[in-house]
mmCIF file of C-alpha atoms in Angstrom:
data_model
loop_
_atom_site.group_PDB
_atom_site.id
_atom_site.type_symbol
_atom_site.label_atom_id
_atom_site.label_comp_id
_atom_site.label_asym_id
_atom_site.label_seq_id
_atom_site.Cartn_x
_atom_site.Cartn_y
_atom_site.Cartn_z
ATOM 1 C CA UNK Y 1287 0.000 0.000 0.000
ATOM 2 C CA UNK Y 1288 1.175 3.524 -0.774
ATOM 3 C CA UNK Y 1289 1.872 5.774 2.186
ATOM 4 C CA UNK Y 1290 1.642 9.505 1.570
ATOM 5 C CA UNK Y 1291 2.919 12.735 3.081
ATOM 6 C CA UNK Y 1292 1.430 16.033 1.932
ATOM 7 C CA UNK Y 1293 3.266 19.346 2.081
ATOM 8 C CA UNK Y 1294 3.303 22.831 0.609
ATOM 9 C CA UNK Y 1295 0.295 24.376 2.264
ATOM 10 C CA UNK Y 1296 0.318 27.874 3.686
ATOM 11 C CA UNK Y 1297 -1.449 31.200 3.837
ATOM 12 C CA UNK Y 1298 -1.998 33.266 0.708
ATOM 13 C CA UNK Y 1299 -4.148 36.151 -0.372
ATOM 14 C CA UNK Y 1300 -6.970 35.669 -2.811
ATOM 15 C CA UNK Y 1301 -5.604 35.524 -6.325
ATOM 16 C CA UNK Y 1302 -2.357 33.982 -5.157
ATOM 17 C CA UNK Y 1303 -0.766 30.636 -5.934
ATOM 18 C CA UNK Y 1304 0.535 27.601 -4.088
ATOM 19 C CA UNK Y 1305 1.954 24.261 -5.148
ATOM 20 C CA UNK Y 1306 1.232 21.228 -3.002
ATOM 21 C CA UNK Y 1307 3.318 18.064 -3.018
ATOM 22 C CA UNK Y 1308 2.424 14.492 -2.185
ATOM 23 C CA UNK Y 1309 5.427 12.270 -1.451
ATOM 24 C CA UNK Y 1310 4.655 8.566 -1.654
ATOM 25 C CA UNK Y 1311 6.409 5.503 -0.348
ATOM 26 C CA UNK Y 1312 5.654 1.825 -0.081
ATOM 27 C CA UNK Y 1313 3.983 -0.084 -2.891
ATOM 28 C CA UNK Y 1314 4.980 1.126 -6.354
ATOM 29 C CA UNK Y 1315 3.648 4.650 -6.795
ATOM 30 C CA UNK Y 1316 3.772 4.317 -10.558
ATOM 31 C CA UNK Y 1317 1.145 1.551 -10.503
ATOM 32 C CA UNK Y 1318 -1.497 3.700 -8.820
ATOM 33 C CA UNK Y 1319 -3.931 6.352 -9.996
ATOM 34 C CA UNK Y 1320 -3.695 9.285 -7.603
ATOM 35 C CA UNK Y 1321 -5.945 12.057 -6.444
ATOM 36 C CA UNK Y 1322 -6.180 15.197 -4.364
ATOM 37 C CA UNK Y 1323 -8.989 15.758 -1.892
ATOM 38 C CA UNK Y 1324 -9.841 18.636 0.390
ATOM 39 C CA UNK Y 1325 -11.808 19.174 3.564
ATOM 40 C CA UNK Y 1326 -13.043 22.696 4.212
ATOM 41 C CA UNK Y 1327 -13.635 23.699 7.838
ATOM 42 C CA UNK Y 1328 -16.683 21.887 9.140
ATOM 43 C CA UNK Y 1329 -17.254 20.023 5.882
ATOM 44 C CA UNK Y 1330 -16.562 16.527 4.673
ATOM 45 C CA UNK Y 1331 -13.590 15.652 2.537
ATOM 46 C CA UNK Y 1332 -14.216 15.850 -1.213
ATOM 47 C CA UNK Y 1333 -12.411 14.736 -4.348
ATOM 48 C CA UNK Y 1334 -10.817 17.650 -6.206
ATOM 49 C CA UNK Y 1335 -8.494 16.308 -8.910
ATOM 50 C CA UNK Y 1336 -7.107 13.022 -10.177
ATOM 51 C CA UNK Y 1337 -4.368 11.743 -12.453
ATOM 52 C CA UNK Y 1338 -3.882 8.325 -14.002
ATOM 53 C CA UNK Y 1339 -0.826 6.224 -13.222
ATOM 54 C CA UNK Y 1340 0.976 7.272 -16.411
ATOM 55 C CA UNK Y 1341 -0.372 10.849 -16.544
ATOM 56 C CA UNK Y 1342 -2.335 10.260 -19.737
ATOM 57 C CA UNK Y 1343 -5.561 11.522 -18.202
ATOM 58 C CA UNK Y 1344 -6.559 14.037 -15.559
ATOM 59 C CA UNK Y 1345 -9.790 15.027 -13.846
ATOM 60 C CA UNK Y 1346 -10.870 18.217 -12.101
ATOM 61 C CA UNK Y 1347 -14.052 19.173 -10.344
ATOM 62 C CA UNK Y 1348 -15.729 22.133 -11.996
ATOM 63 C CA UNK Y 1349 -14.862 24.546 -9.197
ATOM 64 C CA UNK Y 1350 -11.105 24.239 -9.830
ATOM 65 C CA UNK Y 1351 -10.974 23.741 -13.607
ATOM 66 C CA UNK Y 1352 -8.668 26.222 -15.269
ATOM 67 C CA UNK Y 1353 -7.095 27.204 -11.939
ATOM 68 C CA UNK Y 1354 -5.533 23.987 -10.632
ATOM 69 C CA UNK Y 1355 -3.123 21.635 -12.405
ATOM 70 C CA UNK Y 1356 -2.377 18.121 -11.207
ATOM 71 C CA UNK Y 1357 0.843 16.377 -12.211
ATOM 72 C CA UNK Y 1358 3.123 13.597 -11.065
ATOM 73 C CA UNK Y 1359 6.724 12.513 -11.342
ATOM 74 C CA UNK Y 1360 6.915 8.743 -11.041
ATOM 75 C CA UNK Y 1361 10.715 8.837 -10.890
ATOM 76 C CA UNK Y 1362 10.428 10.914 -7.713
ATOM 77 C CA UNK Y 1363 7.347 9.129 -6.321
ATOM 78 C CA UNK Y 1364 5.700 12.531 -6.023
ATOM 79 C CA UNK Y 1365 2.446 14.129 -7.133
ATOM 80 C CA UNK Y 1366 1.779 17.858 -7.302
ATOM 81 C CA UNK Y 1367 -1.149 20.234 -7.296
ATOM 82 C CA UNK Y 1368 -0.452 23.670 -8.701
ATOM 83 C CA UNK Y 1369 -3.134 26.023 -7.470
ATOM 84 C CA UNK Y 1370 -3.637 29.446 -9.015
ATOM 85 C CA UNK Y 1371 -6.155 32.269 -8.758
ATOM 86 C CA UNK Y 1372 -6.947 31.020 -5.277
ATOM 87 C CA UNK Y 1373 -10.277 31.953 -3.760
ATOM 88 C CA UNK Y 1374 -11.355 32.016 -0.102
ATOM 89 C CA UNK Y 1375 -13.531 28.975 -0.828
ATOM 90 C CA UNK Y 1376 -10.376 26.996 -1.695
ATOM 91 C CA UNK Y 1377 -9.293 27.178 1.947
ATOM 92 C CA UNK Y 1378 -9.144 23.635 3.296
ATOM 93 C CA UNK Y 1379 -6.899 20.844 4.445
ATOM 94 C CA UNK Y 1380 -5.673 19.088 1.307
ATOM 95 C CA UNK Y 1381 -5.003 15.366 1.200
ATOM 96 C CA UNK Y 1382 -3.701 12.957 -1.402
ATOM 97 C CA UNK Y 1383 -4.504 9.295 -1.818
ATOM 98 C CA UNK Y 1384 -4.579 6.482 -4.309
ATOM 99 C CA UNK Y 1385 -7.895 6.399 -6.141
ATOM 100 C CA UNK Y 1386 -10.219 4.199 -8.124
ATOM 101 C CA UNK Y 1387 -10.187 6.110 -11.413
ATOM 102 C CA UNK Y 1388 -13.787 5.362 -12.403
ATOM 103 C CA UNK Y 1389 -15.241 6.935 -9.260
ATOM 104 C CA UNK Y 1390 -12.535 9.056 -7.666
ATOM 105 C CA UNK Y 1391 -12.970 7.079 -4.479
ATOM 106 C CA UNK Y 1392 -9.986 6.877 -2.194
ATOM 107 C CA UNK Y 1393 -8.301 3.500 -1.965
ATOM 108 C CA UNK Y 1394 -5.656 3.862 0.727
ATOM 109 C CA UNK Y 1395 -4.872 5.413 4.061
ATOM 110 C CA UNK Y 1396 -4.967 9.142 4.654
ATOM 111 C CA UNK Y 1397 -1.944 11.264 5.473
ATOM 112 C CA UNK Y 1398 -1.992 14.215 7.819
ATOM 113 C CA UNK Y 1399 -2.889 16.669 5.054
ATOM 114 C CA UNK Y 1400 -1.570 20.142 4.408
ATOM 115 C CA UNK Y 1401 -3.555 23.256 5.297
ATOM 116 C CA UNK Y 1402 -4.279 26.015 2.822
ATOM 117 C CA UNK Y 1403 -5.607 29.347 4.058
ATOM 118 C CA UNK Y 1404 -6.828 31.989 1.604
ATOM 119 C CA UNK Y 1405 -7.553 35.495 2.827
ATOM 120 C CA UNK Y 1406 -9.786 37.899 0.948
#
């Protein structure tokens, strides 16, 4: 099973940018589809973006399309989420996980997440 550690969160003003990283270890990272999720304060965790194991396909929820870019580097066992034009509603704890591509459902254990704060 892939173990993950998220990093890169922080505080930014609306309109700013951040890049999150997801470092994976354990079972071969390159054999897994991966996704980013987020949990806003007081709300349940939701699927935000996904990428197939060989990066040939990506998925974004409508609210982040055109602003976020998901990518991965299998040689470094790392996935990224470039976030631009950040809005206050993007504030959340962001998590990464292996996913079932057809549904975006998480398949593995959760890491500690990385917190993103966006001020207006």
